[in-house]
Amino acid sequence: MRPFTYERATDVPGACAAASRPGATFISGGTNLLDLMKLEIERPSHLVDISRLPLADVDELQDGALRIGAQAANSDAAADPRVRTRYPVLSQALVAGASGQLRNKASVGGNLVQRTRCPYFYDTAAGCNKRDPGSGCSAIGGFNRIHAVLGASDSCIATNPSDMAVAMSVLDAQIELLDADRSVRRVDIADFHRLPGDTPHVETVLRPGEMITAVILPPPPPGRQLYRKVRDRASYEFALVSVAAVVATERGTISSARVAFGGVAHKPWRSADAEAALTGRPATMATYRAAAETAMRDAVGQGQNDFKIDLARRTLCRTLVQAAQAS
């Protein structure tokens, strides 16, 4: 047992100030952090409980956007009528993301900063640059069936486990952040998570003491929204590959498209190349296959995860067929 102190934050600025101290970290639902503490992967000396802060509301903004508080439970965000009708891809991703019990406890903000489920990250006897910088990456040349095929590096091939973040990527969400000095900034979700490079332990652009206060969803894009998740079992499991897509068609031609992948990279993988290959093209299987090839042209397998490349192509095609038929 490693000793730590605990405080329950009573206001947002105070929470940021408390978490800016060395060794301090936020705790909300705790669905990921508590497991990591038990395994001695995370070793905070001070926990700042932000679960009771008034940040759970879902509010309409004047420009038609939707603001989801960071303390909103995943289940509440998924069930909100405005999310279900205007952003169904997000509702679908949240429901696919975990069991009902976990969705009731996990927060929107916590979902964005959850850690990878790479088995070597959880095995303190193995080399893992994300857990222990400079110790190597045991997944390279090891058991890497669930690992990244895009955006990886020689230092890390882990994947981001979030379903919610993939859906938010195609919705062009922004993350609202507050620091100890009470300054607010917004970060595009495309820029929030970092690729591993030589510093895989630095996973986001969050600064010390900075807290996620909300997610801003712009007015919904035109077209049909779909989230498809492929996993080893239908019950609660992380994605081998997932696809979030928004497709609009006019007279058999794709007028606009947005595509993002999960389970294939260190962050939600928005594919601008696939979107360009789809837009203005006929809504046919030939177009979908060409876009899938384009999306995966830079993918690199590590042996056991080679199948993910073809699986991602086929998952995208199937998702586009369904989205285009209904748009």
CSV table of N, CA and C in Angstrom, one decimal, residues 127-181:
chain,number,residue,atom,x,y,z
A,127,GLY,N,9.2,-4.0,-20.4
A,127,GLY,CA,9.7,-2.7,-20.9
A,127,GLY,C,8.5,-2.0,-21.5
A,128,CYS,N,8.3,-0.7,-21.1
A,128,CYS,CA,7.3,0.1,-21.7
A,128,CYS,C,7.7,1.5,-21.6
A,129,ASN,N,7.9,2.2,-22.7
A,129,ASN,CA,8.3,3.6,-22.7
A,129,ASN,C,7.2,4.5,-22.2
A,130,LYS,N,6.0,4.1,-22.3
A,130,LYS,CA,4.9,4.9,-21.9
A,130,LYS,C,4.8,4.9,-20.4
A,131,ARG,N,5.0,3.8,-19.7
A,131,ARG,CA,5.0,3.7,-18.3
A,131,ARG,C,6.3,4.1,-17.7
A,132,ASP,N,7.4,3.7,-18.3
A,132,ASP,CA,8.8,3.9,-17.8
A,132,ASP,C,9.7,4.4,-18.9
A,133,PRO,N,9.7,5.7,-19.2
A,133,PRO,CA,10.5,6.2,-20.4
A,133,PRO,C,11.9,5.7,-20.4
A,134,GLY,N,12.3,5.2,-21.6
A,134,GLY,CA,13.7,4.6,-21.7
A,134,GLY,C,13.8,3.2,-21.5
A,135,SER,N,12.7,2.5,-21.1
A,135,SER,CA,12.8,1.1,-20.8
A,135,SER,C,12.5,0.2,-22.0
A,136,GLY,N,12.2,0.8,-23.2
A,136,GLY,CA,11.9,0.0,-24.4
A,136,GLY,C,10.4,-0.3,-24.6
A,137,CYS,N,10.1,-0.9,-25.7
A,137,CYS,CA,8.7,-1.2,-26.0
A,137,CYS,C,8.6,-2.7,-26.3
A,138,SER,N,8.2,-3.5,-25.3
A,138,SER,CA,8.1,-4.9,-25.4
A,138,SER,C,7.1,-5.4,-26.4
A,139,ALA,N,6.2,-4.5,-26.8
A,139,ALA,CA,5.2,-4.9,-27.8
A,139,ALA,C,5.8,-5.1,-29.2
A,140,ILE,N,6.9,-4.3,-29.5
A,140,ILE,CA,7.5,-4.5,-30.7
A,140,ILE,C,8.3,-5.8,-30.7
A,141,GLY,N,7.9,-6.7,-31.5
A,141,GLY,CA,8.5,-8.1,-31.4
A,141,GLY,C,7.9,-9.0,-30.4
A,142,GLY,N,6.9,-8.5,-29.7
A,142,GLY,CA,6.2,-9.3,-28.7
A,142,GLY,C,4.7,-9.6,-29.1
A,143,PHE,N,3.9,-9.7,-28.2
A,143,PHE,CA,2.4,-9.9,-28.5
A,143,PHE,C,1.8,-8.6,-28.8
A,144,ASN,N,1.5,-8.4,-30.1
A,144,ASN,CA,1.1,-7.1,-30.5
A,144,ASN,C,-0.2,-7.1,-31.4
A,145,ARG,N,-1.1,-8.1,-31.1
A,145,ARG,CA,-2.3,-8.3,-31.9
A,145,ARG,C,-3.2,-7.1,-31.9
A,146,ILE,N,-3.2,-6.4,-30.8
A,146,ILE,CA,-4.2,-5.3,-30.6
A,146,ILE,C,-3.5,-3.9,-30.9
A,147,HIS,N,-2.3,-3.9,-31.4
A,147,HIS,CA,-1.6,-2.7,-31.4
A,147,HIS,C,-1.7,-1.8,-32.7
A,148,ALA,N,-1.1,-0.7,-32.7
A,148,ALA,CA,-1.3,0.3,-33.7
A,148,ALA,C,-0.6,-0.1,-35.1
A,149,VAL,N,-1.3,0.3,-36.1
A,149,VAL,CA,-0.8,0.2,-37.5
A,149,VAL,C,-0.6,1.5,-38.2
A,150,LEU,N,-1.0,2.6,-37.5
A,150,LEU,CA,-0.8,4.0,-38.0
A,150,LEU,C,-0.3,4.9,-37.0
A,151,GLY,N,0.6,5.8,-37.3
A,151,GLY,CA,1.1,6.8,-36.4
A,151,GLY,C,2.0,6.3,-35.3
A,152,ALA,N,2.4,5.1,-35.4
A,152,ALA,CA,3.3,4.5,-34.3
A,152,ALA,C,4.7,5.0,-34.5
A,153,SER,N,5.6,4.6,-33.6
A,153,SER,CA,7.0,4.9,-33.7
A,153,SER,C,7.8,3.8,-33.1
A,154,ASP,N,9.2,3.9,-33.2
A,154,ASP,CA,10.0,2.9,-32.6
A,154,ASP,C,10.0,2.8,-31.1
A,155,SER,N,9.4,3.9,-30.5
A,155,SER,CA,9.3,3.9,-29.1
A,155,SER,C,8.0,3.3,-28.5
A,156,CYS,N,6.9,3.3,-29.3
A,156,CYS,CA,5.6,2.8,-28.8
A,156,CYS,C,4.7,2.5,-29.9
A,157,ILE,N,4.0,1.4,-29.8
A,157,ILE,CA,2.9,1.0,-30.8
A,157,ILE,C,1.6,0.8,-30.1
A,158,ALA,N,1.4,1.4,-29.0
A,158,ALA,CA,0.1,1.3,-28.2
A,158,ALA,C,-1.0,2.0,-29.0
A,159,THR,N,-2.2,1.7,-28.6
A,159,THR,CA,-3.4,2.4,-29.2
A,159,THR,C,-4.2,3.1,-28.1
A,160,ASN,N,-5.0,4.1,-28.6
A,160,ASN,CA,-5.9,4.8,-27.7
A,160,ASN,C,-7.2,4.0,-27.6
A,161,PRO,N,-7.7,3.8,-26.4
A,161,PRO,CA,-8.8,2.9,-26.2
A,161,PRO,C,-10.2,3.5,-26.3
A,162,SER,N,-10.3,4.8,-26.5
A,162,SER,CA,-11.5,5.5,-26.4
A,162,SER,C,-12.4,5.3,-27.7
A,163,ASP,N,-13.6,4.9,-27.5
A,163,ASP,CA,-14.6,5.0,-28.6
A,163,ASP,C,-15.2,6.4,-28.7
A,164,MET,N,-15.5,7.0,-27.6
A,164,MET,CA,-16.1,8.3,-27.6
A,164,MET,C,-15.3,9.3,-28.4
A,165,ALA,N,-13.9,9.3,-28.2
A,165,ALA,CA,-13.1,10.2,-28.8
A,165,ALA,C,-13.1,10.1,-30.4
A,166,VAL,N,-13.3,8.9,-30.8
A,166,VAL,CA,-13.3,8.6,-32.3
A,166,VAL,C,-14.5,9.3,-32.9
A,167,ALA,N,-15.7,9.2,-32.2
A,167,ALA,CA,-16.9,9.9,-32.7
A,167,ALA,C,-16.7,11.4,-32.6
A,168,MET,N,-16.1,11.9,-31.5
A,168,MET,CA,-16.0,13.3,-31.4
A,168,MET,C,-15.0,13.8,-32.5
A,169,SER,N,-14.1,13.0,-32.9
A,169,SER,CA,-13.2,13.4,-34.0
A,169,SER,C,-13.9,13.8,-35.3
A,170,VAL,N,-14.9,13.0,-35.7
A,170,VAL,CA,-15.6,13.3,-36.9
A,170,VAL,C,-16.6,14.4,-36.7
A,171,LEU,N,-16.9,14.7,-35.5
A,171,LEU,CA,-17.8,15.9,-35.2
A,171,LEU,C,-17.0,17.2,-35.0
A,172,ASP,N,-15.7,17.1,-35.1
A,172,ASP,CA,-14.8,18.3,-34.9
A,172,ASP,C,-15.1,19.0,-33.6
A,173,ALA,N,-15.1,18.1,-32.5
A,173,ALA,CA,-15.3,18.6,-31.2
A,173,ALA,C,-14.1,19.5,-30.7
A,174,GLN,N,-14.4,20.3,-29.8
A,174,GLN,CA,-13.3,21.1,-29.1
A,174,GLN,C,-13.4,20.8,-27.6
A,175,ILE,N,-12.2,20.7,-27.0
A,175,ILE,CA,-12.0,20.4,-25.6
A,175,ILE,C,-11.8,21.7,-24.9
A,176,GLU,N,-12.6,22.0,-23.9
A,176,GLU,CA,-12.5,23.2,-23.1
A,176,GLU,C,-11.7,22.9,-21.8
A,177,LEU,N,-10.6,23.7,-21.6
A,177,LEU,CA,-9.7,23.5,-20.6
A,177,LEU,C,-9.5,24.7,-19.7
A,178,LEU,N,-9.3,24.5,-18.4
A,178,LEU,CA,-9.1,25.5,-17.4
A,178,LEU,C,-7.9,25.2,-16.6
A,179,ASP,N,-7.0,26.2,-16.4
A,179,ASP,CA,-5.8,26.0,-15.6
A,179,ASP,C,-5.9,26.7,-14.2
A,180,ALA,N,-4.9,26.6,-13.4
A,180,ALA,CA,-4.9,27.1,-12.1
A,180,ALA,C,-4.9,28.6,-12.0
A,181,ASP,N,-4.5,29.3,-13.1
A,181,ASP,CA,-4.6,30.8,-13.2
A,181,ASP,C,-6.0,31.2,-13.7
